[in-house]
Tab-separated table of N, CA and C and ligand atoms in Angstrom:
chain	number	residue	atom	x	y	z
A	1207	MET	N	80.683	-56.302	4.977
A	1207	MET	CA	80.495	-54.878	5.259
A	1207	MET	C	79.862	-54.700	6.638
A	1208	GLU	N	80.458	-53.860	7.403
A	1208	GLU	CA	79.967	-53.640	8.755
A	1208	GLU	C	78.726	-52.752	8.741
A	1209	GLU	N	77.694	-53.227	9.428
A	1209	GLU	CA	76.469	-52.444	9.475
A	1209	GLU	C	76.427	-51.624	10.758
A	1210	LYS	N	76.115	-50.371	10.627
A	1210	LYS	CA	75.997	-49.517	11.815
A	1210	LYS	C	74.549	-49.137	12.034
A	1211	LEU	N	74.197	-49.026	13.302
A	1211	LEU	CA	72.832	-48.639	13.638
A	1211	LEU	C	72.801	-47.220	14.180
A	1212	CYS	N	71.773	-46.515	13.819
A	1212	CYS	CA	71.590	-45.149	14.345
A	1212	CYS	C	71.504	-45.209	15.860
A	1213	LEU	N	72.273	-44.379	16.545
A	1213	LEU	CA	72.288	-44.390	18.009
A	1213	LEU	C	70.943	-43.979	18.596
A	1214	ASP	N	70.155	-43.255	17.820
A	1214	ASP	CA	68.864	-42.803	18.350
A	1214	ASP	C	67.753	-43.801	18.074
A	1215	CYS	N	67.513	-44.122	16.806
A	1215	CYS	CA	66.332	-44.922	16.480
A	1215	CYS	C	66.658	-46.372	16.145
A	1216	GLY	N	67.937	-46.692	15.974
A	1216	GLY	CA	68.313	-48.078	15.728
A	1216	GLY	C	68.210	-48.525	14.282
A	1217	THR	N	67.880	-47.603	13.402
A	1217	THR	CA	67.800	-47.944	11.978
A	1217	THR	C	69.212	-48.151	11.411
A	1218	PRO	N	69.412	-49.197	10.590
A	1218	PRO	CA	70.724	-49.368	9.958
A	1218	PRO	C	71.078	-48.141	9.125
A	1219	ILE	N	72.295	-47.682	9.266
A	1219	ILE	CA	72.711	-46.469	8.559
A	1219	ILE	C	73.393	-46.850	7.260
A	1220	LYS	N	72.990	-46.204	6.211
A	1220	LYS	CA	73.623	-46.436	4.906
A	1220	LYS	C	75.045	-45.916	4.948
A	1221	VAL	N	75.910	-46.679	4.342
A	1221	VAL	CA	77.318	-46.305	4.422
A	1221	VAL	C	77.563	-44.970	3.739
A	1222	GLY	N	78.086	-44.074	4.534
A	1222	GLY	CA	78.445	-42.768	3.981
A	1222	GLY	C	79.769	-42.434	4.592
A	1223	ARG	N	79.769	-41.441	5.419
A	1223	ARG	CA	80.979	-41.155	6.180
A	1223	ARG	C	81.204	-42.271	7.191
A	1224	LYS	N	82.435	-42.582	7.423
A	1224	LYS	CA	82.785	-43.696	8.294
A	1224	LYS	C	82.307	-43.480	9.731
A	1225	ASP	N	82.336	-42.215	10.180
A	1225	ASP	CA	81.998	-41.934	11.585
A	1225	ASP	C	80.534	-41.549	11.774
A	1226	LYS	N	79.742	-41.816	10.796
A	1226	LYS	CA	78.329	-41.447	10.891
A	1226	LYS	C	77.633	-42.254	11.994
A	1227	LYS	N	76.878	-41.571	12.832
A	1227	LYS	CA	76.229	-42.250	13.950
A	1227	LYS	C	74.713	-42.148	13.938
A	1228	PHE	N	74.200	-41.240	13.108
A	1228	PHE	CA	72.753	-41.018	13.098
A	1228	PHE	C	72.227	-40.996	11.663
A	1229	CYS	N	70.926	-41.280	11.515
A	1229	CYS	CA	70.277	-41.188	10.210
A	1229	CYS	C	70.404	-39.782	9.660
A	1230	ASP	N	70.009	-38.839	10.519
A	1230	ASP	CA	69.956	-37.434	10.086
A	1230	ASP	C	70.008	-36.515	11.301
A	1231	ASP	N	69.829	-35.241	11.077
A	1231	ASP	CA	69.912	-34.266	12.173
A	1231	ASP	C	68.797	-34.434	13.194
A	1232	THR	N	67.629	-34.899	12.746
A	1232	THR	CA	66.525	-35.107	13.681
A	1232	THR	C	66.913	-36.135	14.734
A	1233	CYS	N	67.492	-37.255	14.282
A	1233	CYS	CA	67.916	-38.294	15.216
A	1233	CYS	C	69.057	-37.795	16.108
A	1234	ARG	N	69.960	-37.021	15.539
A	1234	ARG	CA	71.078	-36.488	16.336
A	1234	ARG	C	70.553	-35.587	17.451
A	1235	THR	N	69.644	-34.695	17.087
A	1235	THR	CA	69.073	-33.764	18.066
A	1235	THR	C	68.318	-34.517	19.151
A	1236	ASN	N	67.511	-35.460	18.713
A	1236	ASN	CA	66.717	-36.254	19.645
A	1236	ASN	C	67.612	-36.996	20.641
A	1237	TYR	N	68.677	-37.586	20.104
A	1237	TYR	CA	69.605	-38.342	20.948
A	1237	TYR	C	70.265	-37.433	21.978
A	1238	ASN	N	70.734	-36.280	21.524
A	1238	ASN	CA	71.418	-35.358	22.436
A	1238	ASN	C	70.480	-34.792	23.498
A	1239	ASN	N	69.212	-34.591	23.126
A	1239	ASN	CA	68.237	-34.083	24.092
A	1239	ASN	C	67.957	-35.091	25.196
A	1240	ASN	N	68.016	-36.371	24.856
A	1240	ASN	CA	67.692	-37.403	25.837
A	1240	ASN	C	68.913	-37.946	26.578
A	1241	LYS	N	70.089	-37.450	26.176
A	1241	LYS	CA	71.339	-37.986	26.701
A	1241	LYS	C	71.398	-37.977	28.232
A	1242	ASP	N	71.028	-36.830	28.809
A	1242	ASP	CA	71.133	-36.693	30.262
A	1242	ASP	C	70.285	-37.725	30.985
A	1243	LYS	N	69.094	-37.974	30.441
A	1243	LYS	CA	68.196	-38.926	31.082
A	1243	LYS	C	68.745	-40.345	30.991
A	1244	THR	N	69.261	-40.701	29.803
A	1244	THR	CA	69.711	-42.074	29.630
A	1244	THR	C	71.017	-42.338	30.370
A	1245	GLU	N	71.764	-41.261	30.655
A	1245	GLU	CA	73.051	-41.474	31.304
A	1245	GLU	C	72.935	-41.706	32.815
A	1246	LEU	N	71.750	-41.486	33.368
A	1246	LEU	CA	71.551	-41.742	34.788
A	1246	LEU	C	71.461	-43.258	34.985
A	1247	SER	N	72.472	-43.829	35.607
A	1247	SER	CA	72.486	-45.272	35.797
A	1247	SER	C	71.519	-45.666	36.902
A	1248	VAL	N	71.213	-46.939	36.995
A	1248	VAL	CA	70.316	-47.413	38.053
A	1248	VAL	C	70.910	-47.081	39.415
A	1249	GLY	N	72.224	-47.251	39.546
A	1249	GLY	CA	72.889	-46.942	40.812
A	1249	GLY	C	72.722	-45.487	41.195
A	1250	ASP	N	72.877	-44.582	40.211
A	1250	ASP	CA	72.702	-43.150	40.468
A	1250	ASP	C	71.271	-42.840	40.849
A	1251	TYR	N	70.370	-43.509	40.162
A	1251	TYR	CA	68.939	-43.313	40.413
A	1251	TYR	C	68.587	-43.715	41.842
A	1252	ILE	N	69.099	-44.856	42.266
A	1252	ILE	CA	68.840	-45.336	43.631
A	1252	ILE	C	69.422	-44.363	44.651
A	1253	LYS	N	70.648	-43.918	44.369
A	1253	LYS	CA	71.307	-42.990	45.280
A	1253	LYS	C	70.504	-41.690	45.416
A	1254	LYS	N	69.987	-41.223	44.288
A	1254	LYS	CA	69.202	-40.001	44.267
A	1254	LYS	C	67.971	-40.124	45.178
A	1255	ILE	N	67.289	-41.267	45.068
A	1255	ILE	CA	66.086	-41.483	45.876
A	1255	ILE	C	66.453	-41.649	47.348
A	1256	GLN	N	67.558	-42.347	47.594
A	1256	GLN	CA	68.009	-42.487	48.988
A	1256	GLN	C	68.281	-41.112	49.601
A	1257	ASN	N	68.880	-40.230	48.806
A	1257	ASN	CA	69.152	-38.881	49.300
A	1257	ASN	C	67.863	-38.130	49.620
A	1258	ILE	N	66.861	-38.279	48.742
A	1258	ILE	CA	65.569	-37.616	48.974
A	1258	ILE	C	64.950	-38.139	50.264
A	1259	LEU	N	64.979	-39.467	50.449
A	1259	LEU	CA	64.383	-40.077	51.642
A	1259	LEU	C	65.091	-39.608	52.908
A	1260	GLU	N	66.413	-39.556	52.851
A	1260	GLU	CA	67.161	-39.123	54.033
A	1260	GLU	C	66.926	-37.653	54.339
A	1261	LYS	N	66.812	-36.864	53.265
A	1261	LYS	CA	66.539	-35.437	53.452
A	1261	LYS	C	65.140	-35.265	54.042
A	1262	ASN	N	64.167	-35.995	53.501
A	1262	ASN	CA	62.801	-35.941	54.037
A	1262	ASN	C	62.793	-36.272	55.524
A	1263	ARG	N	63.493	-37.340	55.889
A	1263	ARG	CA	63.544	-37.764	57.284
A	1263	ARG	C	64.168	-36.672	58.152
A	1264	GLN	N	65.241	-36.081	57.652
A	1264	GLN	CA	65.941	-35.017	58.365
A	1264	GLN	C	65.018	-33.821	58.599
A	1265	ILE	N	64.250	-33.473	57.575
A	1265	ILE	CA	63.339	-32.320	57.686
A	1265	ILE	C	62.249	-32.607	58.722
A	1266	LEU	N	61.681	-33.805	58.693
A	1266	LEU	CA	60.646	-34.164	59.668
A	1266	LEU	C	61.218	-34.130	61.081
A	1267	ASP	N	62.469	-34.583	61.202
A	1267	ASP	CA	63.135	-34.597	62.500
A	1267	ASP	C	63.311	-33.172	63.023
A	1268	GLU	N	63.691	-32.260	62.132
A	1268	GLU	CA	63.857	-30.856	62.527
A	1268	GLU	C	62.526	-30.230	62.923
A	1269	VAL	N	61.474	-30.590	62.185
A	1269	VAL	CA	60.145	-30.045	62.475
A	1269	VAL	C	59.702	-30.450	63.879
A	1270	LEU	N	59.933	-31.702	64.222
A	1270	LEU	CA	59.510	-32.191	65.535
A	1270	LEU	C	60.408	-31.680	66.654
A	1271	GLY	N	61.671	-31.550	66.369
A	1271	GLY	CA	62.606	-31.181	67.414
A	1271	GLY	C	62.810	-32.342	68.362
A	1272	PRO	N	63.630	-32.166	69.402
A	1272	PRO	CA	63.977	-33.295	70.272
A	1272	PRO	C	62.871	-33.699	71.252
A	1273	ASP	N	61.928	-32.791	71.519
A	1273	ASP	CA	60.993	-33.051	72.621
A	1273	ASP	C	59.591	-33.472	72.208
A	1274	ARG	N	59.284	-33.395	70.920
A	1274	ARG	CA	57.907	-33.663	70.507
A	1274	ARG	C	57.791	-34.946	69.693
A	1275	ASP	N	56.635	-35.589	69.805
A	1275	ASP	CA	56.356	-36.763	68.984
A	1275	ASP	C	55.243	-36.489	67.987
A	1276	LYS	N	54.715	-35.258	68.024
A	1276	LYS	CA	53.605	-34.926	67.149
A	1276	LYS	C	53.553	-33.419	66.972
A	1277	ARG	N	53.368	-32.964	65.734
A	1277	ARG	CA	53.258	-31.524	65.512
A	1277	ARG	C	52.605	-31.251	64.171
A	1278	SER	N	51.735	-30.255	64.150
A	1278	SER	CA	51.098	-29.829	62.918
A	1278	SER	C	51.919	-28.702	62.304
A	1279	ILE	N	52.086	-28.742	60.987
A	1279	ILE	CA	52.869	-27.700	60.313
A	1279	ILE	C	52.163	-27.317	59.016
A	1280	ASP	N	52.323	-26.069	58.638
A	1280	ASP	CA	51.794	-25.588	57.376
A	1280	ASP	C	52.475	-26.322	56.225
A	1281	LYS	N	51.667	-26.768	55.258
A	1281	LYS	CA	52.242	-27.528	54.145
A	1281	LYS	C	53.292	-26.709	53.387
A	1282	ARG	N	53.003	-25.423	53.196
A	1282	ARG	CA	53.950	-24.574	52.469
A	1282	ARG	C	55.278	-24.462	53.207
A	1283	ASP	N	55.187	-24.410	54.526
A	1283	ASP	CA	56.392	-24.339	55.349
A	1283	ASP	C	57.250	-25.600	55.138
A	1284	LEU	N	56.563	-26.756	55.157
A	1284	LEU	CA	57.280	-28.024	54.990
A	1284	LEU	C	57.933	-28.109	53.604
A	1285	LEU	N	57.159	-27.761	52.560
A	1285	LEU	CA	57.696	-27.815	51.199
A	1285	LEU	C	58.823	-26.800	51.024
A	1286	GLY	N	58.695	-25.665	51.709
A	1286	GLY	CA	59.730	-24.638	51.640
A	1286	GLY	C	61.070	-25.100	52.195
A	1287	ARG	N	60.994	-26.080	53.082
A	1287	ARG	CA	62.248	-26.637	53.624
A	1287	ARG	C	62.864	-27.671	52.690
A	1288	GLY	N	62.170	-27.967	51.586
A	1288	GLY	CA	62.698	-28.921	50.608
A	1288	GLY	C	62.114	-30.312	50.745
A	1289	PHE	N	61.029	-30.415	51.503
A	1289	PHE	CA	60.407	-31.730	51.678
A	1289	PHE	C	59.732	-32.167	50.380
A	1290	ASN	N	59.879	-33.461	50.043
A	1290	ASN	CA	59.286	-34.009	48.820
A	1290	ASN	C	58.237	-35.058	49.200
A	1291	VAL	N	56.948	-34.691	49.093
A	1291	VAL	CA	55.860	-35.575	49.565
A	1291	VAL	C	55.711	-36.849	48.732
A	1292	LYS	N	56.367	-36.893	47.580
A	1292	LYS	CA	56.231	-38.069	46.711
A	1292	LYS	C	57.014	-39.275	47.230
A	1293	TYR	N	58.010	-39.002	48.077
A	1293	TYR	CA	58.891	-40.095	48.493
A	1293	TYR	C	58.782	-40.411	49.980
A	1294	PHE	N	58.535	-41.665	50.271
A	1294	PHE	CA	58.473	-42.142	51.646
A	1294	PHE	C	58.758	-43.636	51.641
A	1295	THR	N	59.006	-44.197	52.813
A	1295	THR	CA	59.425	-45.605	52.855
A	1295	THR	C	58.263	-46.566	53.083
A	1296	SER	N	57.187	-46.102	53.698
A	1296	SER	CA	56.029	-46.982	53.890
A	1296	SER	C	54.786	-46.175	54.210
A	1297	ARG	N	53.648	-46.804	54.050
A	1297	ARG	CA	52.383	-46.209	54.467
A	1297	ARG	C	51.807	-47.118	55.540
A	1298	ALA	N	51.384	-46.523	56.635
A	1298	ALA	CA	50.878	-47.370	57.711
A	1298	ALA	C	49.848	-46.617	58.535
A	1299	PRO	N	48.876	-47.336	59.085
A	1299	PRO	CA	47.865	-46.685	59.908
A	1299	PRO	C	48.354	-46.465	61.337
A	1300	THR	N	47.880	-45.395	61.941
A	1300	THR	CA	48.110	-45.201	63.374
A	1300	THR	C	47.062	-46.019	64.133
A	1301	ARG	N	47.113	-45.966	65.458
A	1301	ARG	CA	46.141	-46.708	66.266
A	1301	ARG	C	44.715	-46.217	65.992
A	1302	GLN	N	44.611	-44.925	65.609
A	1302	GLN	CA	43.285	-44.368	65.325
A	1302	GLN	C	42.801	-44.741	63.914
A	1303	GLY	N	43.693	-45.385	63.149
A	1303	GLY	CA	43.294	-45.809	61.812
A	1303	GLY	C	43.599	-44.797	60.716
A	1304	ASP	N	44.276	-43.703	61.056
A	1304	ASP	CA	44.674	-42.734	60.035
A	1304	ASP	C	45.909	-43.255	59.305
A	1305	ILE	N	45.894	-43.127	57.971
A	1305	ILE	CA	47.042	-43.601	57.207
A	1305	ILE	C	48.112	-42.513	57.152
A	1306	TYR	N	49.290	-42.844	57.641
A	1306	TYR	CA	50.427	-41.939	57.562
A	1306	TYR	C	51.466	-42.484	56.587
A	1307	CYS	N	52.167	-41.561	55.917
A	1307	CYS	CA	53.309	-41.946	55.101
A	1307	CYS	C	54.552	-41.758	55.961
A	1308	PHE	N	55.388	-42.785	56.005
A	1308	PHE	CA	56.571	-42.719	56.858
A	1308	PHE	C	57.854	-42.604	56.055
A	1309	CYS	N	58.756	-41.749	56.547
A	1309	CYS	CA	60.133	-41.742	56.082
A	1309	CYS	C	60.908	-42.334	57.260
A	1310	PHE	N	61.133	-43.632	57.191
A	1310	PHE	CA	61.719	-44.375	58.296
A	1310	PHE	C	60.797	-44.287	59.515
A	1311	GLU	N	61.267	-43.729	60.640
A	1311	GLU	CA	60.411	-43.728	61.839
A	1311	GLU	C	59.550	-42.477	61.966
A	1312	LEU	N	59.672	-41.560	61.002
A	1312	LEU	CA	58.914	-40.313	61.084
A	1312	LEU	C	57.836	-40.276	60.013
A	1313	GLY	N	56.604	-39.981	60.447
A	1313	GLY	CA	55.487	-40.026	59.523
A	1313	GLY	C	54.863	-38.665	59.285
A	1314	PHE	N	54.114	-38.561	58.171
A	1314	PHE	CA	53.390	-37.322	57.882
A	1314	PHE	C	52.065	-37.649	57.223
A	1315	ARG	N	51.135	-36.743	57.420
A	1315	ARG	CA	49.818	-36.931	56.822
A	1315	ARG	C	49.255	-35.572	56.425
A	1316	GLU	N	48.773	-35.472	55.178
A	1316	GLU	CA	48.226	-34.208	54.691
A	1316	GLU	C	46.754	-34.082	55.049
A	1317	PHE	N	46.366	-32.869	55.405
A	1317	PHE	CA	44.954	-32.590	55.650
A	1317	PHE	C	44.443	-31.607	54.611
A	1318	GLU	N	43.113	-31.567	54.483
A	1318	GLU	CA	42.517	-30.740	53.434
A	1318	GLU	C	42.767	-29.250	53.637
A	1319	ASP	N	43.029	-28.840	54.866
A	1319	ASP	CA	43.264	-27.417	55.111
A	1319	ASP	C	44.726	-27.021	54.912
A	1320	GLU	N	45.456	-27.839	54.114
A	1320	GLU	CA	46.844	-27.511	53.759
A	1320	GLU	C	47.804	-27.547	54.949
A	1321	THR	N	47.435	-28.312	55.961
A	1321	THR	CA	48.391	-28.534	57.033
A	1321	THR	C	48.859	-29.988	56.963
A	1322	ILE	N	49.990	-30.242	57.591
A	1322	ILE	CA	50.544	-31.591	57.624
A	1322	ILE	C	50.857	-31.957	59.067
A	1323	MET	N	50.374	-33.124	59.478
A	1323	MET	CA	50.683	-33.607	60.813
A	1323	MET	C	51.929	-34.489	60.717
A	1324	VAL	N	52.882	-34.205	61.594
A	1324	VAL	CA	54.131	-34.974	61.616
A	1324	VAL	C	54.165	-35.787	62.911
A	1325	VAL	N	54.493	-37.061	62.818
A	1325	VAL	CA	54.547	-37.911	64.007
A	1325	VAL	C	55.849	-38.711	64.039
A	1326	ARG	N	56.221	-39.115	65.252
A	1326	ARG	CA	57.398	-39.964	65.421
A	1326	ARG	C	56.970	-41.254	66.107
A	1327	ARG	N	57.564	-42.346	65.682
A	1327	ARG	CA	57.352	-43.575	66.442
A	1327	ARG	C	58.659	-44.335	66.547
A	1328	GLU	N	58.676	-45.216	67.515
A	1328	GLU	CA	59.927	-45.907	67.862
A	1328	GLU	C	60.565	-46.586	66.661
A	1329	ARG	N	59.765	-47.334	65.947
A	1329	ARG	CA	60.326	-48.081	64.837
A	1329	ARG	C	59.289	-48.204	63.727
A	1330	GLU	N	59.743	-48.124	62.508
A	1330	GLU	CA	58.826	-48.287	61.395
A	1330	GLU	C	58.307	-49.722	61.379
A	1331	VAL	N	57.007	-49.890	61.195
A	1331	VAL	CA	56.443	-51.227	61.114
A	1331	VAL	C	56.797	-51.829	59.761
A	1332	ILE	N	57.382	-53.002	59.793
A	1332	ILE	CA	57.731	-53.656	58.541
A	1332	ILE	C	56.783	-54.805	58.292
A	1333	CYS	N	56.058	-54.728	57.195
A	1333	CYS	CA	55.118	-55.800	56.887
A	1333	CYS	C	54.946	-55.942	55.387
B	1355	ZN	ZN1	67.812	-42.594	13.340
């Protein structure tokens, strides 16, 4: 006799209907609620983060413009452009010892007065 496991909790299902996939409605509901999360593959997840990082870099680049290597911006302004402070490629100190978060070659640092300093450097330090 073929044993089937509940798709949600993994409990062996007692033979009833042949196409039964869950113990009960609770497991069915739970499974369907979590479906979207479980269907995100590792590849999709990586791509999603890469997109966030590239978007962050693009936003910092726009903030600085072509002529500046340093600029202070209101935090709300930066977030309003879609910047996500949770994602960056590295954390590194400047020559003055301030820790900046970098999205590739462009860095940012939050200050207590809700402003963010944006900086550019030639190349991200890899260490
Ligand atoms: Zn179950």
